[in-house]
Short mmCIF file of C-alpha atoms in Angstrom, two decimals:
data_model
loop_
_atom_site.label_atom_id
_atom_site.label_comp_id
_atom_site.label_asym_id
_atom_site.label_seq_id
_atom_site.Cartn_x
_atom_site.Cartn_y
_atom_site.Cartn_z
CA UNK A 1 -0.45 -42.49 -0.87
CA UNK A 2 0.79 -43.73 -4.26
CA UNK A 3 4.22 -43.05 -5.74
CA UNK A 4 2.98 -40.15 -7.85
CA UNK A 5 1.42 -38.44 -4.83
CA UNK A 6 4.60 -39.00 -2.81
CA UNK A 7 6.74 -37.50 -5.58
CA UNK A 8 4.42 -34.50 -5.82
CA UNK A 9 4.53 -33.95 -2.05
CA UNK A 10 8.33 -34.28 -1.95
CA UNK A 11 8.67 -31.78 -4.80
CA UNK A 12 6.42 -29.29 -2.96
CA UNK A 13 8.51 -29.67 0.19
CA UNK A 14 11.72 -29.26 -1.80
CA UNK A 15 10.47 -26.10 -3.54
CA UNK A 16 9.32 -24.72 -0.20
CA UNK A 17 12.85 -25.22 1.20
CA UNK A 18 14.39 -23.66 -1.91
CA UNK A 19 12.16 -20.62 -1.49
CA UNK A 20 13.17 -20.32 2.18
CA UNK A 21 16.86 -20.58 1.34
CA UNK A 22 16.67 -18.01 -1.46
CA UNK A 23 14.82 -15.57 0.79
CA UNK A 24 17.42 -16.03 3.54
CA UNK A 25 20.20 -15.34 1.05
CA UNK A 26 18.42 -12.20 -0.11
CA UNK A 27 18.96 -11.00 3.46
CA UNK A 28 22.61 -11.93 3.93
CA UNK A 29 25.36 -14.35 2.95
CA UNK A 30 25.10 -17.72 4.69
CA UNK A 31 26.86 -21.08 4.76
CA UNK A 32 25.23 -24.47 4.20
CA UNK A 33 25.20 -25.29 7.91
CA UNK A 34 23.72 -21.88 8.75
CA UNK A 35 21.01 -22.43 6.14
CA UNK A 36 20.22 -25.94 7.41
CA UNK A 37 19.92 -24.66 10.99
CA UNK A 38 17.77 -21.71 9.92
CA UNK A 39 15.12 -23.82 8.16
CA UNK A 40 15.58 -27.02 10.19
CA UNK A 41 16.70 -29.41 7.46
CA UNK A 42 19.73 -31.70 7.30
CA UNK A 43 23.17 -30.41 6.30
CA UNK A 44 23.08 -32.84 3.37
CA UNK A 45 19.72 -31.50 2.22
CA UNK A 46 20.91 -27.88 2.40
CA UNK A 47 24.11 -28.80 0.56
CA UNK A 48 22.16 -30.41 -2.29
CA UNK A 49 19.96 -27.35 -2.70
CA UNK A 50 22.95 -25.00 -2.63
CA UNK A 51 24.73 -27.06 -5.31
CA UNK A 52 21.63 -26.96 -7.49
CA UNK A 53 21.22 -23.20 -7.08
CA UNK A 54 24.92 -22.76 -7.92
CA UNK A 55 24.51 -24.82 -11.09
CA UNK A 56 21.58 -22.60 -12.12
CA UNK A 57 23.69 -19.48 -11.39
CA UNK A 58 21.01 -18.16 -9.03
CA UNK A 59 23.57 -17.93 -6.23
CA UNK A 60 27.36 -17.61 -6.08
CA UNK A 61 30.09 -17.97 -3.48
CA UNK A 62 30.59 -14.83 -1.45
CA UNK A 63 34.29 -14.18 -1.91
CA UNK A 64 34.07 -10.90 -0.02
CA UNK A 65 33.60 -12.67 3.32
CA UNK A 66 36.62 -13.22 5.51
CA UNK A 67 35.08 -15.34 8.22
CA UNK A 68 37.19 -17.44 10.54
CA UNK A 69 37.63 -20.92 9.04
CA UNK A 70 35.31 -23.39 10.71
CA UNK A 71 35.16 -27.17 10.88
CA UNK A 72 33.95 -28.80 7.67
CA UNK A 73 34.80 -25.84 5.44
CA UNK A 74 31.78 -23.88 6.65
CA UNK A 75 33.66 -20.64 6.18
CA UNK A 76 32.28 -20.74 2.61
CA UNK A 77 29.19 -18.58 2.36
CA UNK A 78 26.81 -18.01 -0.49
CA UNK A 79 24.82 -15.05 -1.74
CA UNK A 80 22.31 -14.18 -4.44
CA UNK A 81 23.99 -13.74 -7.84
CA UNK A 82 23.40 -10.05 -8.62
CA UNK A 83 24.26 -10.58 -12.29
CA UNK A 84 21.60 -13.22 -12.93
CA UNK A 85 19.25 -10.55 -14.27
CA UNK A 86 17.43 -7.24 -13.80
CA UNK A 87 14.31 -6.17 -11.94
CA UNK A 88 12.57 -3.03 -13.25
CA UNK A 89 10.10 -1.04 -11.11
CA UNK A 90 8.00 1.80 -12.55
CA UNK A 91 5.97 4.19 -10.41
CA UNK A 92 3.25 6.27 -12.07
CA UNK A 93 2.12 8.06 -8.89
CA UNK A 94 1.01 11.63 -9.72
CA UNK A 95 3.98 14.03 -9.88
CA UNK A 96 6.37 11.33 -8.61
CA UNK A 97 6.72 9.24 -11.77
CA UNK A 98 10.03 7.41 -12.10
CA UNK A 99 11.67 4.08 -12.90
CA UNK A 100 14.26 2.27 -10.77
CA UNK A 101 16.49 -0.56 -11.98
CA UNK A 102 17.69 -3.29 -9.58
CA UNK A 103 20.02 -6.22 -10.03
CA UNK A 104 18.86 -9.76 -9.12
CA UNK A 105 20.09 -9.28 -5.54
CA UNK A 106 17.77 -6.23 -5.27
CA UNK A 107 20.61 -3.69 -5.23
CA UNK A 108 19.51 -0.37 -6.72
CA UNK A 109 21.37 0.41 -9.96
CA UNK A 110 19.78 3.58 -11.32
CA UNK A 111 16.81 5.93 -10.86
CA UNK A 112 15.36 7.83 -13.82
CA UNK A 113 12.57 10.46 -13.40
CA UNK A 114 9.65 10.25 -15.85
CA UNK A 115 7.64 13.14 -17.30
CA UNK A 116 4.06 11.85 -17.29
CA UNK A 117 0.81 13.89 -17.26
CA UNK A 118 -1.43 13.91 -14.16
CA UNK A 119 -4.43 13.14 -16.38
CA UNK A 120 -5.07 11.51 -19.78
CA UNK A 121 -1.86 9.55 -20.27
CA UNK A 122 -1.58 8.41 -23.90
CA UNK A 123 0.40 5.86 -25.94
CA UNK A 124 3.11 8.39 -26.71
CA UNK A 125 3.74 8.90 -22.98
CA UNK A 126 4.04 5.14 -22.39
CA UNK A 127 6.28 4.66 -25.42
CA UNK A 128 8.55 7.36 -24.01
CA UNK A 129 8.82 5.37 -20.76
CA UNK A 130 9.53 2.19 -22.74
CA UNK A 131 12.26 3.91 -24.77
CA UNK A 132 13.90 5.29 -21.61
CA UNK A 133 13.92 1.81 -20.07
CA UNK A 134 15.27 0.21 -23.24
CA UNK A 135 18.05 2.76 -23.61
CA UNK A 136 19.42 2.09 -20.13
CA UNK A 137 18.73 -1.66 -19.95
CA UNK A 138 20.29 -2.28 -23.38
CA UNK A 139 23.46 -0.58 -22.17
CA UNK A 140 23.90 -2.98 -19.22
CA UNK A 141 22.07 -6.21 -20.09
CA UNK A 142 25.29 -7.91 -21.25
CA UNK A 143 26.37 -7.82 -17.61
CA UNK A 144 23.08 -9.35 -16.45
CA UNK A 145 22.75 -12.45 -18.67
CA UNK A 146 20.55 -10.45 -21.09
CA UNK A 147 17.75 -11.23 -18.68
CA UNK A 148 14.95 -8.96 -17.45
CA UNK A 149 13.58 -11.14 -14.66
CA UNK A 150 10.42 -9.15 -13.85
CA UNK A 151 8.77 -5.75 -14.25
CA UNK A 152 6.51 -4.12 -11.63
CA UNK A 153 4.29 -1.13 -12.37
CA UNK A 154 2.50 0.98 -9.74
CA UNK A 155 -0.53 2.93 -11.00
CA UNK A 156 -3.09 5.32 -9.47
CA UNK A 157 -6.02 3.08 -10.37
CA UNK A 158 -7.48 -0.34 -9.64
CA UNK A 159 -6.11 -3.39 -11.45
CA UNK A 160 -7.24 -7.02 -11.44
CA UNK A 161 -5.05 -10.14 -11.45
CA UNK A 162 -4.98 -10.07 -15.28
CA UNK A 163 -3.31 -6.63 -15.26
CA UNK A 164 -6.54 -5.01 -16.54
CA UNK A 165 -7.85 -1.70 -15.21
CA UNK A 166 -11.05 -1.76 -13.19
CA UNK A 167 -10.75 1.93 -12.40
CA UNK A 168 -8.18 3.68 -14.53
CA UNK A 169 -7.62 7.19 -13.20
CA UNK A 170 -5.16 8.90 -15.51
CA UNK A 171 -4.90 5.70 -17.58
CA UNK A 172 -8.39 6.08 -19.05
CA UNK A 173 -6.97 5.37 -22.53
CA UNK A 174 -5.61 1.96 -21.51
CA UNK A 175 -8.60 -0.32 -21.02
CA UNK A 176 -8.73 -4.13 -21.40
CA UNK A 177 -5.07 -4.77 -20.59
CA UNK A 178 -3.61 -2.36 -23.15
CA UNK A 179 -0.93 -1.02 -20.79
CA UNK A 180 0.23 -4.54 -19.94
CA UNK A 181 0.34 -5.56 -23.59
CA UNK A 182 2.56 -2.60 -24.49
CA UNK A 183 5.16 -3.52 -21.86
CA UNK A 184 4.95 -7.27 -22.52
CA UNK A 185 5.50 -6.68 -26.23
CA UNK A 186 8.43 -4.35 -25.58
CA UNK A 187 10.28 -6.52 -23.03
CA UNK A 188 8.87 -10.06 -23.15
CA UNK A 189 9.18 -10.27 -19.37
CA UNK A 190 6.77 -11.21 -16.55
CA UNK A 191 4.78 -8.17 -15.45
CA UNK A 192 2.82 -7.31 -12.29
CA UNK A 193 0.68 -4.15 -12.27
CA UNK A 194 -0.89 -3.09 -8.96
CA UNK A 195 -2.44 -0.04 -7.39
CA UNK A 196 0.34 2.28 -6.20
CA UNK A 197 -1.09 2.67 -2.68
CA UNK A 198 -1.29 -1.11 -2.30
CA UNK A 199 2.42 -1.29 -3.13
CA UNK A 200 3.15 1.57 -0.69
CA UNK A 201 1.33 -0.14 2.17
CA UNK A 202 3.11 -3.43 1.51
CA UNK A 203 6.45 -1.61 1.40
CA UNK A 204 5.87 -0.04 4.81
CA UNK A 205 4.72 -3.38 6.19
CA UNK A 206 7.77 -5.23 4.85
CA UNK A 207 10.01 -2.59 6.45
CA UNK A 208 8.20 -3.11 9.78
CA UNK A 209 7.18 0.55 9.77
CA UNK A 210 3.48 -0.28 9.62
CA UNK A 211 2.35 -2.95 12.05
CA UNK A 212 -0.30 -3.42 14.69
CA UNK A 213 -0.60 -5.88 17.59
CA UNK A 214 -3.96 -6.86 16.04
CA UNK A 215 -2.40 -7.59 12.60
CA UNK A 216 -4.65 -5.09 10.83
CA UNK A 217 -3.38 -1.75 9.51
CA UNK A 218 -4.64 1.04 7.25
CA UNK A 219 -2.40 3.09 4.95
CA UNK A 220 -3.76 6.42 3.61
CA UNK A 221 -2.16 8.34 0.76
CA UNK A 222 -2.88 12.07 0.58
CA UNK A 223 -1.57 13.67 -2.61
CA UNK A 224 -2.97 14.83 -5.95
CA UNK A 225 -5.25 11.85 -5.53
CA UNK A 226 -6.27 10.14 -2.30
CA UNK A 227 -6.57 6.42 -1.62
CA UNK A 228 -6.13 3.87 1.13
CA UNK A 229 -5.17 0.25 1.69
CA UNK A 230 -6.10 -2.13 4.50
CA UNK A 231 -3.66 -4.89 5.40
CA UNK A 232 -4.70 -8.00 7.30
CA UNK A 233 -1.87 -10.32 8.37
CA UNK A 234 0.38 -8.62 5.82
CA UNK A 235 -2.03 -9.12 2.90
CA UNK A 236 -3.99 -6.45 1.02
CA UNK A 237 -7.71 -6.75 1.75
CA UNK A 238 -9.60 -6.65 -1.55
CA UNK A 239 -13.02 -7.55 -2.84
CA UNK A 240 -14.47 -7.70 -6.35
CA UNK A 241 -11.71 -8.44 -8.88
CA UNK A 242 -9.09 -7.07 -6.47
CA UNK A 243 -10.84 -3.70 -6.08
CA UNK A 244 -10.24 -1.85 -2.80
CA UNK A 245 -9.14 1.44 -1.28
CA UNK A 246 -10.75 4.00 -3.65
CA UNK A 247 -11.86 6.28 -0.82
CA UNK A 248 -11.95 9.37 -3.03
CA UNK A 249 -15.54 8.57 -3.93
CA UNK A 250 -16.72 8.44 -0.31
CA UNK A 251 -19.70 10.80 -0.07
CA UNK A 252 -19.72 13.50 2.62
CA UNK A 253 -22.77 15.01 4.33
CA UNK A 254 -22.86 18.03 1.97
CA UNK A 255 -23.01 15.75 -1.09
CA UNK A 256 -19.38 16.26 -2.11
CA UNK A 257 -16.80 13.49 -1.97
CA UNK A 258 -13.56 12.96 -0.07
CA UNK A 259 -11.60 13.54 -3.26
CA UNK A 260 -13.42 16.79 -4.00
CA UNK A 261 -12.50 18.20 -0.58
CA UNK A 262 -9.18 16.52 0.27
CA UNK A 263 -7.15 15.79 -2.89
CA UNK A 264 -4.46 18.30 -3.78
CA UNK A 265 -5.78 18.37 -7.33
CA UNK A 266 -9.09 19.80 -6.07
CA UNK A 267 -7.58 21.98 -3.33
CA UNK A 268 -5.30 23.67 -5.89
CA UNK A 269 -8.29 24.19 -8.23
CA UNK A 270 -10.16 25.94 -5.38
CA UNK A 271 -7.08 28.03 -4.56
CA UNK A 272 -6.81 29.20 -8.18
CA UNK A 273 -10.29 30.72 -7.94
CA UNK A 274 -9.01 32.85 -5.05
CA UNK A 275 -5.40 33.73 -5.98
CA UNK A 276 -5.09 32.84 -9.68
CA UNK A 277 -2.56 30.39 -11.16
CA UNK A 278 -1.29 28.05 -8.45
CA UNK A 279 0.88 24.97 -8.06
CA UNK A 280 1.70 22.96 -4.95
CA UNK A 281 4.70 25.09 -3.97
CA UNK A 282 2.66 28.28 -4.09
CA UNK A 283 -0.20 26.58 -2.23
CA UNK A 284 2.15 25.73 0.65
CA UNK A 285 3.15 29.39 0.94
CA UNK A 286 -0.30 31.00 0.74
CA UNK A 287 -1.81 28.37 3.05
CA UNK A 288 0.01 30.09 5.92
CA UNK A 289 -1.02 33.64 4.99
CA UNK A 290 -4.41 33.42 3.27
CA UNK A 291 -7.21 32.66 5.74
CA UNK A 292 -9.61 31.42 3.05
CA UNK A 293 -7.14 28.88 1.67
CA UNK A 294 -6.05 27.95 5.18
CA UNK A 295 -9.68 27.12 5.96
CA UNK A 296 -9.96 24.89 2.85
CA UNK A 297 -6.87 22.90 3.86
CA UNK A 298 -7.91 22.49 7.50
CA UNK A 299 -11.39 21.38 6.41
CA UNK A 300 -9.69 18.70 4.31
CA UNK A 301 -7.76 17.54 7.40
CA UNK A 302 -10.99 17.30 9.40
CA UNK A 303 -12.64 15.18 6.71
CA UNK A 304 -9.64 12.82 6.69
CA UNK A 305 -10.03 12.55 10.45
CA UNK A 306 -13.72 11.64 10.10
CA UNK A 307 -12.82 9.00 7.51
CA UNK A 308 -10.32 7.44 9.93
CA UNK A 309 -12.94 7.42 12.70
CA UNK A 310 -15.46 5.66 10.45
CA UNK A 311 -12.87 3.13 9.29
CA UNK A 312 -11.75 2.42 12.83
CA UNK A 313 -15.33 1.87 13.96
CA UNK A 314 -16.08 -0.39 10.98
CA UNK A 315 -13.11 -2.77 11.00
CA UNK A 316 -11.56 -2.25 14.44
CA UNK A 317 -8.26 -1.01 13.03
CA UNK A 318 -6.30 1.17 15.43
CA UNK A 319 -3.14 1.78 13.38
CA UNK A 320 -3.23 4.29 10.52
CA UNK A 321 -0.27 5.50 8.48
CA UNK A 322 -0.47 8.78 6.52
CA UNK A 323 1.72 9.61 3.54
CA UNK A 324 1.84 11.90 0.52
CA UNK A 325 2.53 15.52 -0.36
CA UNK A 326 -0.30 16.83 1.84
CA UNK A 327 1.78 16.05 4.93
CA UNK A 328 3.93 19.03 3.92
CA UNK A 329 1.17 21.28 5.26
CA UNK A 330 2.85 20.57 8.56
CA UNK A 331 1.97 19.99 12.19
CA UNK A 332 -1.35 21.85 12.18
CA UNK A 333 -2.67 19.63 9.38
CA UNK A 334 -1.58 16.42 11.18
CA UNK A 335 -2.73 17.68 14.59
CA UNK A 336 -6.18 18.50 13.18
CA UNK A 337 -6.55 14.93 11.93
CA UNK A 338 -5.40 13.52 15.27
CA UNK A 339 -7.73 15.82 17.24
CA UNK A 340 -10.78 14.64 15.28
CA UNK A 341 -9.77 11.00 15.68
CA UNK A 342 -9.10 11.26 19.42
CA UNK A 343 -12.41 13.08 19.99
CA UNK A 344 -14.67 10.88 17.85
CA UNK A 345 -13.09 7.41 17.77
CA UNK A 346 -14.39 4.68 20.11
CA UNK A 347 -11.01 3.00 20.46
CA UNK A 348 -7.60 4.66 20.61
CA UNK A 349 -6.31 5.04 17.05
CA UNK A 350 -2.59 5.41 16.51
CA UNK A 351 -1.66 7.84 13.70
CA UNK A 352 1.77 7.36 12.10
CA UNK A 353 3.50 9.51 9.47
CA UNK A 354 5.40 7.73 6.72
CA UNK A 355 9.04 8.77 6.63
CA UNK A 356 9.81 7.13 3.30
CA UNK A 357 9.46 8.47 -0.25
CA UNK A 358 10.23 5.05 -1.71
CA UNK A 359 7.89 2.68 0.13
CA UNK A 360 6.17 2.05 -3.21
CA UNK A 361 9.45 0.71 -4.64
CA UNK A 362 10.12 -1.41 -1.57
CA UNK A 363 6.68 -2.93 -2.04
CA UNK A 364 7.25 -3.48 -5.75
CA UNK A 365 10.69 -5.10 -5.50
CA UNK A 366 9.57 -7.38 -2.67
CA UNK A 367 6.46 -8.42 -4.63
CA UNK A 368 8.23 -9.27 -7.89
CA UNK A 369 11.17 -10.88 -6.09
CA UNK A 370 8.84 -13.19 -4.18
CA UNK A 371 7.03 -13.98 -7.43
CA UNK A 372 10.27 -14.66 -9.31
CA UNK A 373 12.15 -16.99 -6.93
CA UNK A 374 10.42 -20.28 -7.75
CA UNK A 375 9.60 -19.23 -11.32
CA UNK A 376 13.25 -18.74 -12.31
CA UNK A 377 14.23 -21.91 -10.43
CA UNK A 378 11.65 -24.02 -12.28
CA UNK A 379 12.58 -22.47 -15.61
CA UNK A 380 16.27 -23.18 -14.96
CA UNK A 381 15.58 -26.80 -14.00
CA UNK A 382 13.46 -27.35 -17.11
CA UNK A 383 16.12 -25.87 -19.38
CA UNK A 384 18.80 -27.95 -17.65
CA UNK A 385 16.78 -31.15 -18.09
CA UNK A 386 16.09 -30.41 -21.75
CA UNK A 387 19.79 -29.71 -22.36
CA UNK A 388 20.83 -32.92 -20.59
CA UNK A 389 18.27 -34.96 -22.52
CA UNK A 390 19.46 -33.55 -25.85
CA UNK A 391 23.10 -34.24 -24.98
CA UNK A 392 22.27 -37.84 -23.99
CA UNK A 393 20.51 -38.64 -27.28
CA UNK A 394 22.37 -40.84 -29.76
CA UNK A 395 22.61 -39.24 -33.20
CA UNK A 396 21.20 -42.44 -34.80
CA UNK A 397 18.19 -42.29 -32.45
CA UNK A 398 17.57 -38.67 -33.44
CA UNK A 399 17.79 -39.49 -37.14
CA UNK A 400 15.59 -42.56 -36.79
CA UNK A 401 12.84 -40.47 -35.30
#
């Protein structure tokens, strides 16, 4: 191994340790010796990394701690610097659209609801979101180094690694990366756009709410749209260009699709033909009293059960989490799904209800935080080196060149 290869390997090891230390500090305040023990490196090595992160203002001393003084001054603990910058997470899930602002330590600062159409979102709608974000972020950015670290966007559609729609849902008017370009132009910040259900599944997994002894889990969202996500060893299983989970198009034996029978959007449309104008709140009420509508809802539950059976038989998954507004139909809806699964499935499939309305945000903040850690470190080191090089130049050398 030549010197260049050695240097490259050492840098990779160093960055790996930096990433481990930053992630530990995102969990709690720790001292140098605690960090060195946690990742099995020397005290000197941990101390060097901590000093570097302090110089880059990525971490700070935790003055709030009042630990008992220990040998070697190890009562000093460090934490992520919340004022280093902002994370911004935007959820465009049908009828749940909102934006949440976080500081660099992932503390929630503010939640703002968004008024976005269920279908045919246009530029005016997106510009309204951008203006709302700018109005709040501009009012606080002075306290956060004027730095938007990252933006995450969750959308009901399929997106590739270039932030381009493969299947756009209500974002039909935003092909070829148009949505990404609008946000990048407005904020000049790194951006990650993913399918909303992928973010939801990751959020539940990161919270340890969705896990299987076989390391494979399926998350199913039942709302105005329906979709799913399969996780394998904590990673979203995808195929072509990142496409996966669009179960709404699954064809049923009568020629209809899962979306046509199970999505709230279609169930409400069917209800309107029976009782006239209807929204979700009215649907919940008449579902209990109108036998025809009750039958439509229960048939949807059965079809979800059959989908779970087929998925379980195909990939061997035995852990399924359900979420979304449709769970508000109550125990009969859930029990119908479970009855179909228990009767038809080869293996025992465990059905779990999501108890979180913000799993999508947990998935988003974890994703962009993990993406940002080394990026902001490398950027800080580069800027520090450039600054040091400029300061070390002799004025005559500069002029001579």
